[in-house]
Short mmCIF file of C-alpha atoms and ligand atoms in Angstrom, two decimals:
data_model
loop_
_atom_site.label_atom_id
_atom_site.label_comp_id
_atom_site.label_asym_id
_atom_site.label_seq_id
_atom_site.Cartn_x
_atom_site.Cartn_y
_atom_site.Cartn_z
CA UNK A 1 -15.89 -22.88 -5.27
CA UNK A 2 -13.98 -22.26 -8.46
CA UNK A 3 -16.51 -21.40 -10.27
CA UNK A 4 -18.23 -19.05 -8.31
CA UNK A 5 -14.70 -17.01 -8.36
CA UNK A 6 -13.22 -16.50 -11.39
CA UNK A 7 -10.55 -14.02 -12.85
CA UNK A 8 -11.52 -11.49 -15.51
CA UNK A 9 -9.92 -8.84 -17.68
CA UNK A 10 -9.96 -5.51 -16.27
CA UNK A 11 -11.54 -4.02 -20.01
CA UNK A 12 -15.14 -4.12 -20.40
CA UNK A 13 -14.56 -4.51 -24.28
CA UNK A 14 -12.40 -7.38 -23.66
CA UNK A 15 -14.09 -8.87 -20.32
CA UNK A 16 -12.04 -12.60 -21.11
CA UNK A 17 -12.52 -14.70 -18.12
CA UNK A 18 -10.20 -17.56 -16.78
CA UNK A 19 -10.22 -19.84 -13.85
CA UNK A 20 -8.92 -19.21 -10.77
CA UNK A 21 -6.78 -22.27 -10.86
CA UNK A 22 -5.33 -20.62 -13.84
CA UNK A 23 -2.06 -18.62 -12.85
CA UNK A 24 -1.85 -15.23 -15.15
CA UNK A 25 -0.52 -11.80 -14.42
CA UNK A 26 -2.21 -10.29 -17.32
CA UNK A 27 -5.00 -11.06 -19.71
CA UNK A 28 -4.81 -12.24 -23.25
CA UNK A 29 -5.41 -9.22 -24.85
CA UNK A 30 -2.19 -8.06 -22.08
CA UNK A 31 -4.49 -6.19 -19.75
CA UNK A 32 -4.54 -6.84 -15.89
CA UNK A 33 -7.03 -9.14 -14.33
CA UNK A 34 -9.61 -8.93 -11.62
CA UNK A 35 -11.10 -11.70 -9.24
CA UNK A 36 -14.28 -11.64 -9.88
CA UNK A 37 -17.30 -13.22 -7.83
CA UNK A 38 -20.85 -14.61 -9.00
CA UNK A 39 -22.72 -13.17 -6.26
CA UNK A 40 -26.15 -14.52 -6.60
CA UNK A 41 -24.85 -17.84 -6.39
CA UNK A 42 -22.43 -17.06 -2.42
CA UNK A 43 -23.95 -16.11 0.62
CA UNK A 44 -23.49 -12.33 1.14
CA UNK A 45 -23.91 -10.62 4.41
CA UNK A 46 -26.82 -9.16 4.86
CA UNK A 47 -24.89 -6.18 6.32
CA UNK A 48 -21.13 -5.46 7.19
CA UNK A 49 -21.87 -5.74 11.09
CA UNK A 50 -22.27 -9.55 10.13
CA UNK A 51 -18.50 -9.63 10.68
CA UNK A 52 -18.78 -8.62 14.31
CA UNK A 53 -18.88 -12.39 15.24
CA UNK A 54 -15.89 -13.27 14.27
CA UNK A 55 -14.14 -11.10 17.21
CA UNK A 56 -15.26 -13.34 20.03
CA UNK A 57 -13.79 -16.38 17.60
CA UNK A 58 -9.88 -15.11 17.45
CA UNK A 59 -8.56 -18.36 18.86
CA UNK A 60 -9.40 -19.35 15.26
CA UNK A 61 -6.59 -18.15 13.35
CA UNK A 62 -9.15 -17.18 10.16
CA UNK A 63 -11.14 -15.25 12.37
CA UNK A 64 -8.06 -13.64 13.85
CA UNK A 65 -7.00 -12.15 10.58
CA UNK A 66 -7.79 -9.19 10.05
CA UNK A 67 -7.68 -10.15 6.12
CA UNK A 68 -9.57 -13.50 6.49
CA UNK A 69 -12.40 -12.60 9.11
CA UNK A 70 -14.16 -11.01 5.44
CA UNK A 71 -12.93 -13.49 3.56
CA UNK A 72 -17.04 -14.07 2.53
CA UNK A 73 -16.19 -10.34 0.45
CA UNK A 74 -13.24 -12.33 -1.48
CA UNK A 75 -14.24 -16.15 -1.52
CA UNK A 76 -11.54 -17.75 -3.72
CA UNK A 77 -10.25 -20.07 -1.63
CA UNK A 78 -11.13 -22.93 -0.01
CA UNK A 79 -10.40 -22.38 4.11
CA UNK A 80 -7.83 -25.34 3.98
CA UNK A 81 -5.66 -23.68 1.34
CA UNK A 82 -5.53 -19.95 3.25
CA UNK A 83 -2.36 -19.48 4.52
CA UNK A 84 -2.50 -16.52 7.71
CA UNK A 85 0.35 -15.86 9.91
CA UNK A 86 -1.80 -13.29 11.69
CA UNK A 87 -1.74 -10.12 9.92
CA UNK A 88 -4.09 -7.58 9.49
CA UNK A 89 -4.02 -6.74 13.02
CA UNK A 90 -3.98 -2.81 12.48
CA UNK A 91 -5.07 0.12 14.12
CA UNK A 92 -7.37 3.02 13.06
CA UNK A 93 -6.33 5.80 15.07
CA UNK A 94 -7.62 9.65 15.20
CA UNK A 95 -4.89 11.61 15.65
CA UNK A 96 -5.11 15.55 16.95
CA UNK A 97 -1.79 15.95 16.62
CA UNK A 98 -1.91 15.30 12.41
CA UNK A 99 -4.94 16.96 12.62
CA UNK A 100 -3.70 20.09 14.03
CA UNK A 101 -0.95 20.10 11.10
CA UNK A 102 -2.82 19.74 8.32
CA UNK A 103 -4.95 22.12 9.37
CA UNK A 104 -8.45 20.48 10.34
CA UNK A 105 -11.08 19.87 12.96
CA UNK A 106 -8.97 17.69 16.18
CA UNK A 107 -11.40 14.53 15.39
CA UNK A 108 -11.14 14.48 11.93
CA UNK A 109 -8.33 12.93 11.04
CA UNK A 110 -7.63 9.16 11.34
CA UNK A 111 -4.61 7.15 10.87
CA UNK A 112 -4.96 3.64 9.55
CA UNK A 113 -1.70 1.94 10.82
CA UNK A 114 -0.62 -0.36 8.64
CA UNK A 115 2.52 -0.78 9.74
CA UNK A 116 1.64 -3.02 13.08
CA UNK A 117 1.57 -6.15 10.02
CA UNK A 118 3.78 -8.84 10.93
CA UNK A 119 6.44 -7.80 8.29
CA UNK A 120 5.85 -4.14 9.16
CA UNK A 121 3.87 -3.04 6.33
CA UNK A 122 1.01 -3.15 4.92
CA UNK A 123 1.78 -6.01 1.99
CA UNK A 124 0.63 -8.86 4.29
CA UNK A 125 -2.70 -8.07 3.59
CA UNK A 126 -2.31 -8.86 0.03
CA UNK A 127 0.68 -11.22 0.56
CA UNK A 128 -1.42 -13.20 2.62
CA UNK A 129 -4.21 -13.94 -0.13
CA UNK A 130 -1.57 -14.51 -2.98
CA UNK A 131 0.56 -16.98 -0.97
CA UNK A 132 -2.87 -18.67 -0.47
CA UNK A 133 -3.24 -18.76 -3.71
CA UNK A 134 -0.29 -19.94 -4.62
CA UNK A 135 -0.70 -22.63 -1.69
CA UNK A 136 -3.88 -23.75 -4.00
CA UNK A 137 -1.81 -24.26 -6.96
CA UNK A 138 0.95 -25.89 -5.73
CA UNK A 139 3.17 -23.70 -5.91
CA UNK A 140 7.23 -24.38 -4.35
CA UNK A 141 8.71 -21.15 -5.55
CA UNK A 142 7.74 -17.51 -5.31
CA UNK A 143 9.02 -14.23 -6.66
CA UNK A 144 8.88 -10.30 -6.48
CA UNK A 145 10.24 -7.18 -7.89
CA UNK A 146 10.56 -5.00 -4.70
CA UNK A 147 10.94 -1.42 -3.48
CA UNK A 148 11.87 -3.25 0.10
CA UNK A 149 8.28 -4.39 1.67
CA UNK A 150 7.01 -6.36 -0.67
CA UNK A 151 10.28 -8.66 -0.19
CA UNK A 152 10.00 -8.60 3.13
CA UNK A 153 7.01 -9.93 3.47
CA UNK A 154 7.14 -12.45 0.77
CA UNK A 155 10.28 -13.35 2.90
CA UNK A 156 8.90 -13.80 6.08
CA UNK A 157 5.56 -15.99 4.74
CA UNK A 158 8.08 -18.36 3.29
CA UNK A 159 10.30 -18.29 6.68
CA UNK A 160 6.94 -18.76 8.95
CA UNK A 161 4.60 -21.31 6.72
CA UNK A 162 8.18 -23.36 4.98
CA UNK A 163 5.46 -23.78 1.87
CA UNK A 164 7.43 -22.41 -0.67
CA UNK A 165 11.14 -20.28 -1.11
CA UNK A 166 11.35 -16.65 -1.89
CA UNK A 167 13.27 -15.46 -4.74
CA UNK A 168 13.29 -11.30 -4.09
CA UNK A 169 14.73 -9.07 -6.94
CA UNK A 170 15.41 -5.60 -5.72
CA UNK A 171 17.53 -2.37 -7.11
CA UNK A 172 20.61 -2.51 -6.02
CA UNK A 173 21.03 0.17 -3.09
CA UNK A 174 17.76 1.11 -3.76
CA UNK A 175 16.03 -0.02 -0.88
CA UNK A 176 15.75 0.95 2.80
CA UNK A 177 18.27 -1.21 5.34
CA UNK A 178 15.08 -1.95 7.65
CA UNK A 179 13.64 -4.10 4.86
CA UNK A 180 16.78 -5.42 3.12
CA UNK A 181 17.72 -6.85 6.81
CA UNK A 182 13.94 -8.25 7.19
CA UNK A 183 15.06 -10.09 3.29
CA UNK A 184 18.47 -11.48 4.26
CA UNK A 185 17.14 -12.24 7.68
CA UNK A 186 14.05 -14.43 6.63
CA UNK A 187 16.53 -16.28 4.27
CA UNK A 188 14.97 -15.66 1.18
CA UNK A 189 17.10 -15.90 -2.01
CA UNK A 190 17.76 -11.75 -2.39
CA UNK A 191 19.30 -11.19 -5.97
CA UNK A 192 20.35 -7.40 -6.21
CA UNK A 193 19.91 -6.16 -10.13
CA UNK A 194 22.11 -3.47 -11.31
CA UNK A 195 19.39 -0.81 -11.99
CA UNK A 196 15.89 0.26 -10.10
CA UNK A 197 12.21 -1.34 -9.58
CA UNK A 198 11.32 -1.11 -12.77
CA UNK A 199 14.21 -3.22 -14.39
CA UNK A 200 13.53 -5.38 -11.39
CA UNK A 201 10.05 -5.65 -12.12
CA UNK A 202 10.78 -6.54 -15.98
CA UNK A 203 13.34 -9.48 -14.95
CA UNK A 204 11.19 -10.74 -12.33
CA UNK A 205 7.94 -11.05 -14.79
CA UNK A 206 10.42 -12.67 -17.41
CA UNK A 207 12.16 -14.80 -15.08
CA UNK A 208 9.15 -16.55 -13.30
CA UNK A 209 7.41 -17.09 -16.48
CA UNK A 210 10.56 -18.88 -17.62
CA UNK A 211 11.31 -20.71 -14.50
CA UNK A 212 7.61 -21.51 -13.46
CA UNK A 213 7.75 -19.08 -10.07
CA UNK A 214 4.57 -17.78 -8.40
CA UNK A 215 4.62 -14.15 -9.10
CA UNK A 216 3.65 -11.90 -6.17
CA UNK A 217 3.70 -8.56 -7.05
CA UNK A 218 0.41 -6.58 -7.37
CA UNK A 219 -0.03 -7.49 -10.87
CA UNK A 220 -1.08 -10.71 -9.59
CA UNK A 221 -5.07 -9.87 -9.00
CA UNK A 222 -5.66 -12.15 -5.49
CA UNK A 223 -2.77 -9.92 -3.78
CA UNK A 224 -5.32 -7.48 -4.25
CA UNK A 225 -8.26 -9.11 -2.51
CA UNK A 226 -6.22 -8.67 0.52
CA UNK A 227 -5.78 -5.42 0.25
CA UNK A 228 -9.24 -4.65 0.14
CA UNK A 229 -9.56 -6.04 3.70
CA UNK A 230 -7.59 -2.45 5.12
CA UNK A 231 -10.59 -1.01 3.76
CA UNK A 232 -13.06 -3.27 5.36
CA UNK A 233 -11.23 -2.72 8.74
CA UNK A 234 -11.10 1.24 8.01
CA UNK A 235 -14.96 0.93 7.92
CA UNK A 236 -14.80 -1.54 11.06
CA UNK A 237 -13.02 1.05 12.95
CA UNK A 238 -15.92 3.22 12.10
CA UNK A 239 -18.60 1.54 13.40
CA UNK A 240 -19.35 0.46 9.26
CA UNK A 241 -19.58 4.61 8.62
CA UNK A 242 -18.04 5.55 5.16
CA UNK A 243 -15.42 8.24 6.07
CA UNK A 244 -15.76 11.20 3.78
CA UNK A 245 -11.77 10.61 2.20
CA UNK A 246 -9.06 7.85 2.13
CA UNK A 247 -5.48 9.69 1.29
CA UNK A 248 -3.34 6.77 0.41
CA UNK A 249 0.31 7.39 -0.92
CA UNK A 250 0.41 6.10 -4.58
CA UNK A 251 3.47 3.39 -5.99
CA UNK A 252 2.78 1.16 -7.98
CA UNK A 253 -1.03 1.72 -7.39
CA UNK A 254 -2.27 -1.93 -6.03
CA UNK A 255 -3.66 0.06 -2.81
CA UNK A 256 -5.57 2.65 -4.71
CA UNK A 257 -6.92 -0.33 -6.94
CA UNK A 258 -7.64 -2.53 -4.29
CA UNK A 259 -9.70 0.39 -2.70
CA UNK A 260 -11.48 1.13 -5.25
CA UNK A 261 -12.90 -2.44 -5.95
CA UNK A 262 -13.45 -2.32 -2.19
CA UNK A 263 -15.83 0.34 -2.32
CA UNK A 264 -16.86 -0.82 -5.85
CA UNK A 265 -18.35 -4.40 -4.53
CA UNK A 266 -19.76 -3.10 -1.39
CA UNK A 267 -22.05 -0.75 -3.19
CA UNK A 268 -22.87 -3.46 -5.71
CA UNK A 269 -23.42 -6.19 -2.86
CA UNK A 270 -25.81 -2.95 -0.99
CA UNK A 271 -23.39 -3.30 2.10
CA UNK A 272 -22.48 0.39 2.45
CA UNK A 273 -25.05 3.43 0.76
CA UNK A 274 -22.39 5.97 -0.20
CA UNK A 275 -18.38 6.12 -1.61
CA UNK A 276 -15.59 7.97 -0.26
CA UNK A 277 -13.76 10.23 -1.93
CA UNK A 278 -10.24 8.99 -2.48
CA UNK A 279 -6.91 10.70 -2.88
CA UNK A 280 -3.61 9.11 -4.30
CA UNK A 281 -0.39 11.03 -3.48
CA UNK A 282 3.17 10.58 -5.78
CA UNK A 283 5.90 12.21 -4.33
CA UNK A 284 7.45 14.31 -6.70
CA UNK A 285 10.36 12.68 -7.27
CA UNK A 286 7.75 9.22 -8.88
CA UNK A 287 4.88 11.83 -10.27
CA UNK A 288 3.59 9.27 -13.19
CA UNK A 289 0.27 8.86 -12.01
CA UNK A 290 0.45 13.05 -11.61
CA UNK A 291 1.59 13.63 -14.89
CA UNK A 292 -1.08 11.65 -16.54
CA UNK A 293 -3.98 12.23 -14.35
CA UNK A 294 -3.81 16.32 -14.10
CA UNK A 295 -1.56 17.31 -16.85
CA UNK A 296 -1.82 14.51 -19.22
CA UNK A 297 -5.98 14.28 -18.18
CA UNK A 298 -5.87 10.77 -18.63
CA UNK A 299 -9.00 8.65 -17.51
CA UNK A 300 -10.43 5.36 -16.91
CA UNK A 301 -13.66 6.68 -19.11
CA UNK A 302 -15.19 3.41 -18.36
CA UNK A 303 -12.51 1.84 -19.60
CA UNK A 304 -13.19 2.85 -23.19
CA UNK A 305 -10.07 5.89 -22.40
CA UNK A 306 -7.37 6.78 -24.93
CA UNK A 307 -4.75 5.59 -23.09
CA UNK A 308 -1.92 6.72 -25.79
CA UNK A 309 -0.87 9.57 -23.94
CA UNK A 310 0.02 6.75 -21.13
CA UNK A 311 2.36 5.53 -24.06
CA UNK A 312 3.87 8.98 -24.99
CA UNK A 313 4.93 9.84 -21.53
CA UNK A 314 6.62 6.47 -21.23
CA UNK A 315 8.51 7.21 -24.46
CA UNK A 316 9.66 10.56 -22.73
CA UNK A 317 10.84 9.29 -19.67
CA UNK A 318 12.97 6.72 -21.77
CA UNK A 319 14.20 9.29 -24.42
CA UNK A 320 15.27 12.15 -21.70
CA UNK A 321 16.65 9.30 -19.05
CA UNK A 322 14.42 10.17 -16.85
CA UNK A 323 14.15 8.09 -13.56
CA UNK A 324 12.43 8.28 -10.26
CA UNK A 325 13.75 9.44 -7.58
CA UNK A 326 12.65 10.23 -4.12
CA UNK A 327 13.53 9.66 -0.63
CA UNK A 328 10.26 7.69 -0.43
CA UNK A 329 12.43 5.06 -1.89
CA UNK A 330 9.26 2.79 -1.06
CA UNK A 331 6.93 4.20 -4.29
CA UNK A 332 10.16 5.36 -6.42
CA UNK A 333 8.52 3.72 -9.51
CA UNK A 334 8.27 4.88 -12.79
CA UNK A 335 5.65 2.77 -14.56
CA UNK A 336 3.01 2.05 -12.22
CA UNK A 337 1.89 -1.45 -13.28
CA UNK A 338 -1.59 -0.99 -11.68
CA UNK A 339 -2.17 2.20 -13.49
CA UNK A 340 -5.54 1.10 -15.42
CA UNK A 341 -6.70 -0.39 -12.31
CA UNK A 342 -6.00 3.29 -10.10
CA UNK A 343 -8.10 5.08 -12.68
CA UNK A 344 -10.75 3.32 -12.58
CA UNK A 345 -10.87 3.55 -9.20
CA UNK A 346 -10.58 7.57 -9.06
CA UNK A 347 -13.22 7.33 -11.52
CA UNK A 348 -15.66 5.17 -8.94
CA UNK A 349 -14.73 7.35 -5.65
CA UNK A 350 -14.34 10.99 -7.37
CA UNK A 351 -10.71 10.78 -6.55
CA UNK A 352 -7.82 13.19 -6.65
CA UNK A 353 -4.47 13.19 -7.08
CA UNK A 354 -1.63 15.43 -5.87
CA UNK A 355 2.25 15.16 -5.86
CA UNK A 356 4.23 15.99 -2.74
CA UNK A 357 7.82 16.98 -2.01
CA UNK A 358 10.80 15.83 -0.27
CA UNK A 359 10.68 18.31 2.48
CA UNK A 360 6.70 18.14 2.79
CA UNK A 361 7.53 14.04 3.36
CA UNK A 362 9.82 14.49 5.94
CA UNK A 363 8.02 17.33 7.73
CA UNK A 364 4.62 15.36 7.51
CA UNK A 365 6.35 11.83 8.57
CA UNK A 366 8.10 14.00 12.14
CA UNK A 367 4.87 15.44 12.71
CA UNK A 368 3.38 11.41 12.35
CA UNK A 369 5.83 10.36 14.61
CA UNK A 370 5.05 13.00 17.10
CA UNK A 371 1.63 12.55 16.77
CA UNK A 372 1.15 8.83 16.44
CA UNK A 373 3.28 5.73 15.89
CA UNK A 374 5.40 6.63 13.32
CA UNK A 375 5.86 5.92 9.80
CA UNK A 376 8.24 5.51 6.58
CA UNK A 377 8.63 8.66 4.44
CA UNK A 378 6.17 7.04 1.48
CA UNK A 379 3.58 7.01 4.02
CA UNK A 380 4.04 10.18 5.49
CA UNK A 381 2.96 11.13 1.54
CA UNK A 382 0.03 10.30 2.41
CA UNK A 383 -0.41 13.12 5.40
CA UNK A 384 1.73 15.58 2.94
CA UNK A 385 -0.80 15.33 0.36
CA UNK A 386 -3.75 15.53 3.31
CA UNK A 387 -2.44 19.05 4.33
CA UNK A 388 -2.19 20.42 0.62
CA UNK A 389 -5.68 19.52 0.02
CA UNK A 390 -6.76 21.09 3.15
CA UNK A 391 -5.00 24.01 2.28
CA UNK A 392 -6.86 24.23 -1.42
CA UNK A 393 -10.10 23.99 0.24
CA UNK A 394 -10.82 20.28 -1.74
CA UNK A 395 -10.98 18.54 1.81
CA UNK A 396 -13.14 20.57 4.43
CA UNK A 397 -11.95 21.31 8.05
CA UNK A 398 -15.14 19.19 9.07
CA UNK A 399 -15.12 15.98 6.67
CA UNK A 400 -13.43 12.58 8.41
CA UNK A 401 -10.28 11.75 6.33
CA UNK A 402 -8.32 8.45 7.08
CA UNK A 403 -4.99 8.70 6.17
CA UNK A 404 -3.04 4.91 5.09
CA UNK A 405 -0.04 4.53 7.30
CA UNK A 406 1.45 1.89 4.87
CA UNK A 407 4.59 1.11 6.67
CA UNK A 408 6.28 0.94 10.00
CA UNK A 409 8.32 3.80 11.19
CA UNK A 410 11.58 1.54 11.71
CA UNK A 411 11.73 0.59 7.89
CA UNK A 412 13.65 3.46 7.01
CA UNK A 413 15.54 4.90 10.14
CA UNK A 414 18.60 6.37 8.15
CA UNK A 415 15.82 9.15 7.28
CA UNK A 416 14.99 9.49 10.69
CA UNK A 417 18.35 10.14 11.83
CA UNK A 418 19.05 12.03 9.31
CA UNK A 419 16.05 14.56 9.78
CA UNK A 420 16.94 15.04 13.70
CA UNK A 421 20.50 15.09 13.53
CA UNK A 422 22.84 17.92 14.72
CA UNK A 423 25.39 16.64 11.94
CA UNK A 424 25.11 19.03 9.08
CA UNK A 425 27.30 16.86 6.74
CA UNK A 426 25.30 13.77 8.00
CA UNK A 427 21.67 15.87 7.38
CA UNK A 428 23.41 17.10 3.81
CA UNK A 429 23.94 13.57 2.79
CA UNK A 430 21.03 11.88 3.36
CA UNK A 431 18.43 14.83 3.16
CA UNK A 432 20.09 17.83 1.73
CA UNK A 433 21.29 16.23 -1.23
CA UNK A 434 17.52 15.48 -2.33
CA UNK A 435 16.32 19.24 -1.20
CA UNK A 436 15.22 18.90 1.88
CA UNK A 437 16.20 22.42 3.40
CA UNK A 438 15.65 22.35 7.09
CA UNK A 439 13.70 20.08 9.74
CA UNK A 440 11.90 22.21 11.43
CA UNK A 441 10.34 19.02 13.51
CA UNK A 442 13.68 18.12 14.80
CA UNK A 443 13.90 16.55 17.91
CA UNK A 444 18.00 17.15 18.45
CA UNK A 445 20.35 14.76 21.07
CA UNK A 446 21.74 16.44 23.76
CA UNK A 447 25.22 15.37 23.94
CA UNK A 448 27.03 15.59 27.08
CA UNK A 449 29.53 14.51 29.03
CA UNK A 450 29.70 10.99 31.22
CA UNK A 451 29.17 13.23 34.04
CA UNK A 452 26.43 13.41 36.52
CA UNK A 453 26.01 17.22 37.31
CA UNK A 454 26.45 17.87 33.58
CA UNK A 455 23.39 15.09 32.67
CA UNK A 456 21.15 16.89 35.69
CA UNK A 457 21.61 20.15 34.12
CA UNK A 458 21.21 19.44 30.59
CA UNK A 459 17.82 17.30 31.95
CA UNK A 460 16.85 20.45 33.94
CA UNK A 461 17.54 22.63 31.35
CA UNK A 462 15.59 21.41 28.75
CA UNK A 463 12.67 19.38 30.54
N1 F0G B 1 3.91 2.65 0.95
C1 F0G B 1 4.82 1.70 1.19
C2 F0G B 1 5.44 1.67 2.54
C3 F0G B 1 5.17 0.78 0.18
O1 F0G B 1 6.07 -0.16 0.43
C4 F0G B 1 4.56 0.88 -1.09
C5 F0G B 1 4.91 -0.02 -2.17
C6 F0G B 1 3.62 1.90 -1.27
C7 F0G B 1 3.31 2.76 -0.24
C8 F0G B 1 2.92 2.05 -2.56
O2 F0G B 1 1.83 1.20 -2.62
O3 F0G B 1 2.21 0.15 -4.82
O4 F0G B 1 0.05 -0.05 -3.63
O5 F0G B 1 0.75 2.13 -4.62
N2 F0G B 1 5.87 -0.83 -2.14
C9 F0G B 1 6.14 -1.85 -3.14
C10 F0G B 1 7.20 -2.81 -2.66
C11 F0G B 1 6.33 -1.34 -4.49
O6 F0G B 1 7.89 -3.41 -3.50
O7 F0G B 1 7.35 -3.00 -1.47
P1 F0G B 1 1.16 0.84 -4.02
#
C-alpha cells in the first residue's frame, strides 16, 4: 500500500517525495506536502456512480462514512488502521429561502451542511483521515492550534476511539463557548496561550516537534484527503453533476485546498468532464488571502509564482500590529498556512475571491437560519460572499452554486443572541462594538407577563 501512496512537495521545482509512514508537516525545502497516489498501479472507478454500492452496505461502519465510502479516491491506509466514528453524514440542501436573498433563481442555490458532523463541523472529515493516520504510526499523543472546531473534534476522536490524548492550544478568549465546552467536555488537555491562532499555531508546530505529538492541523496533508470527501458528497448529492460554483468561507485555507485537489484528481482519474468554479470568502476583519489575491495579484503561476509579495505583507502586518479580527472568530487568522495550496487551487477551478463584512455575516447567517438549519457566522461568509457576487454579475441568476455550511449553528450562540436581542447594551457589546449596525433579520422575544390573558394576546397579536 505504501508505496502506491506517497507524500510529495507541493512545488513542481522541488517535487521531493517521502513515505507515508514518514510524519512531516512540511517538505525539506519548507514547503507543504501533498498525498499523492500512483494511479496506474490502484483500481480506480470506472465512474463516480461506482460508489452507489456502498449505501445499501452502512451497517459497515467504512461504508457508513461519508469520508471512507471513497476512500478508493484517497487510498493511504490500510482498512484496519481507519479510524471512523461516523462522520461525514451531511446534507446537500437547496434552499429558496438563501436563494431568494442573494438574489438568484429558487433552485439554484444549495447548502452543503457541514455542520450535522459528529463534533458539529466540518473538521471530522479531515480529522477522521489524520487520526487514521496517526493510528498507522503509532501515534499516543495528538495536537492542534485551534480557532474552536478543530479542537473539538480532535477532542471528541480521542474521547470516542481512547487511541491517543488531545493536547488543544487555543487563543485565550478567542474562541466561541460552543466549542471551548465541546474541548473541556471531551477531556482533552486545553492549554489557553496568551495571544491568537497564529501564536497558537507557532507553539503548537514547535511544541509537537519537540515532544513527538501527532500534529493535526491542516498543514498535515492526510487531514486534507478527508476533506476532499465534502466534495465527493457535494457531487453525490448531485446525481455526480459538477455544480457550476462552490463558495466556501476561507481560514486557514485547508477547505479551498482540499477542493481543489478534489476536482484536480477527478479530472486526472476522467471521473468528472468539467471543473467548478470556486469562490473563497475572508471576512474583512482576516482579508490575507484578499489582500494578496486581488490587490497584491499574487498567483500559484504553476507554482513557479513570486511569492515575495506574500513576504512583504507579512512584514506589514507585523510592523503596523496588525491582527485579525472578526466576529467569525472561526477563520480570524492572519497567516493562512495553506496559502500555496488555495492558489493553486483558484488557479485549477478559475476561482475568485471576495472579502465580506461583519454586518453582511450576520445578516447572511439569520437569513441561513431562516432558511435552512443554521450556521456559525464564518459560514454564513460563505452566503455573504454568494450574494456580492450575484450582485456583480460574476455568478448568474441561472448557474447552481453550493454554498459550504462549515459549522453548526449552536457553535457560536452568543452571536445569535446577540443579533435578535431587544437589549441594546447586550446587541452593542457583542455586535455593535465590531460594526454591526442593525439586524434587520431579527426575530425579537416577546416578553410578557406569567399571565394567561396577557400570553393569549401577545400570541394573537403577533401570530
Ligand atoms: N468555517 C469554520 C466553521 C471553521 O472552523 C474554519 C476553520 C473555517 C471555516 C475555515 O476553514 O481553514 O479550511 O479555510 N477553523 C479552524 C479551527 C482554523 O481551528 O477550527 P479553512
Amino acid at each position: 500500500m505504501t508505496d502506491r501512496a506517497f507524500q510529495r512537495c507541493v512545488s513542481p521545482q522541488c517535487g521531493a517525495t517521502y513515505s507515508v509512514d514518514e510524519v512531516r508537516v512540511a517538505c525539506k525545502c519548507g514547503e507543504l506536502l501533498d498525498v499523492a497516489y500512483d494511479w496506474d498501479r490502484l483500481p480506480v472507478p470506472k465512474s463516480l456512480a461506482h460508489f452507489e454500492q456502498y449505501w445499501s452496505r452502512r451497517y459497515e461502519p467504512l461504508s457508513l462514512s461519508g469520508v471512507w465510502r471513497f476512500r478508493e479516491l484517497f487510498p493511504f491506509a490500510p482498512d484496519e488502521k481507519i479510524v471512523t466514528i461516523g462522520e461525514g453524514q451531511t446534507l446537500l440542501a437547496s434552499s429558496p429561502g438563501v436563494a431568494a436573498y442573494v438574489g438568484i433563481d429558487r433552485g439554484s442555490v444549495l447548502l452543503q451542511y457541514e455542520g450535522m458532523n459528529p463534533s458539529g463541523s466540518f473538521k471530522d472529515n479531515g480529522m477522521s483521515a489524520a487520526f487514521s493516520h496517526a493510528h498507522m504510526i503509532g501515534a499516543e499523543r495528538a495536537a492542534c492550534a485551534s480557532t474552536g472546531n478543530t479542537s473539538a473534534s480532535l477532542a471528541l476522536y480521542c474521547a470516542v476511539t481512547k487511541l491517543m490524548k488531545a493536547v488543544i492550544f487555543i487563543g485565550s478568549g478567542k474562541i466561541s463557548y460552543g466549542k471551548l465546552s465541546q474541548a473541556l467536555d471531551y477531556g482533552a488537555l486545553t492549554i489557553q496561550i496568551a495571544g491568537d491562532f497564529d501564536d497558537a499555531m507557532t507553539r503548537v508546530k514547535q511544541v509537537s516537534q519537540e515532544l513527538g505529538i501527532y500534529l493535526v492541523n491542516s498543514v498535515n496533508p492526510f487531514r486534507l484527503e478527508g476533506q476532499k470527501s465534502i466534495m465527493y458528497r457535494v457531487l453525490e448529492g448531485l446525481r455526480w453533476d459538477v455544480p457550476d460554483w462552490i463558495v466556501v468561507p476561507g481560514g486557514n485555507l485547508g477547505n479551498s485546498s482540499a477542493f481543489g485537489k478534489a476536482f484536480i484528481e477527478l479530472i486526472q482519474l476522467g471521473l468528472i468532464k468539467r471543473m467548478p468554479r470556486l469562490a473563497v470568502i475572508n471576512a474583512a476583519g482576516a482579508n490575507t488571502l484578499h489582500e494578496l489575491y486581488n490587490k497584491r495579484g499574487v498567483r500559484w503561476g504553476g507554482g513557479k509564482a513570486n511569492f515575495a509579495p506574500i513576504c512583504d505583507f507579512y512584514d506589514e502586518m507585523d510592523a503596523h500590529n496588525r491582527r485579525a479580527n472578526t466576529i467569525a472568530s472561526a477563520i480570524e487568522i492572519n497567516r493562512p498556512v495553506n496559502l500555496n495550496k488555495c492558489l493553486r487551487a483558484l488557479e485549477a477551478c478559475d476561482g475568485v475571491v471576495r472579502e465580506v463584512s461583519e454586518q453582511e455575516i450576520v445578516d447572511a447567517k439569520a437569513q441561513v437560519g431562516v432558511g435552512g438549519f443554521g450556521c456559525e457566522p464564518a459560514s454564513a461568509a460563505s452566503v455573504a460572499g454568494l450574494k456580492q457576487l450575484v450582485e456583480e454579475g460574476i455568478i448568474g441568476r441561472d448557474e447552481r452554486v453550493v454554498c459550504i455550511l462549515t459549522g453548526h449553528q449552536l457553535k457560536d450562540p452568543t452571536i445569535t443572541v446577540g443579533y435578535h436581542t431587544t437589549d441594546q447594551e447586550q446587541f452593542n457589546k457583542v455586535l455593535g462594538s465590531r460594526g454591526v449596525k442593525r439586524a434587520a433579520f431579527a426575530n425579537r422575544a416577546v416578553a410578557v407577563n406569567n399571565d394567561l390573558n396577557e400570553i393569549i394576546q401577545a400570541i394573537q397579536l403577533y401570530s
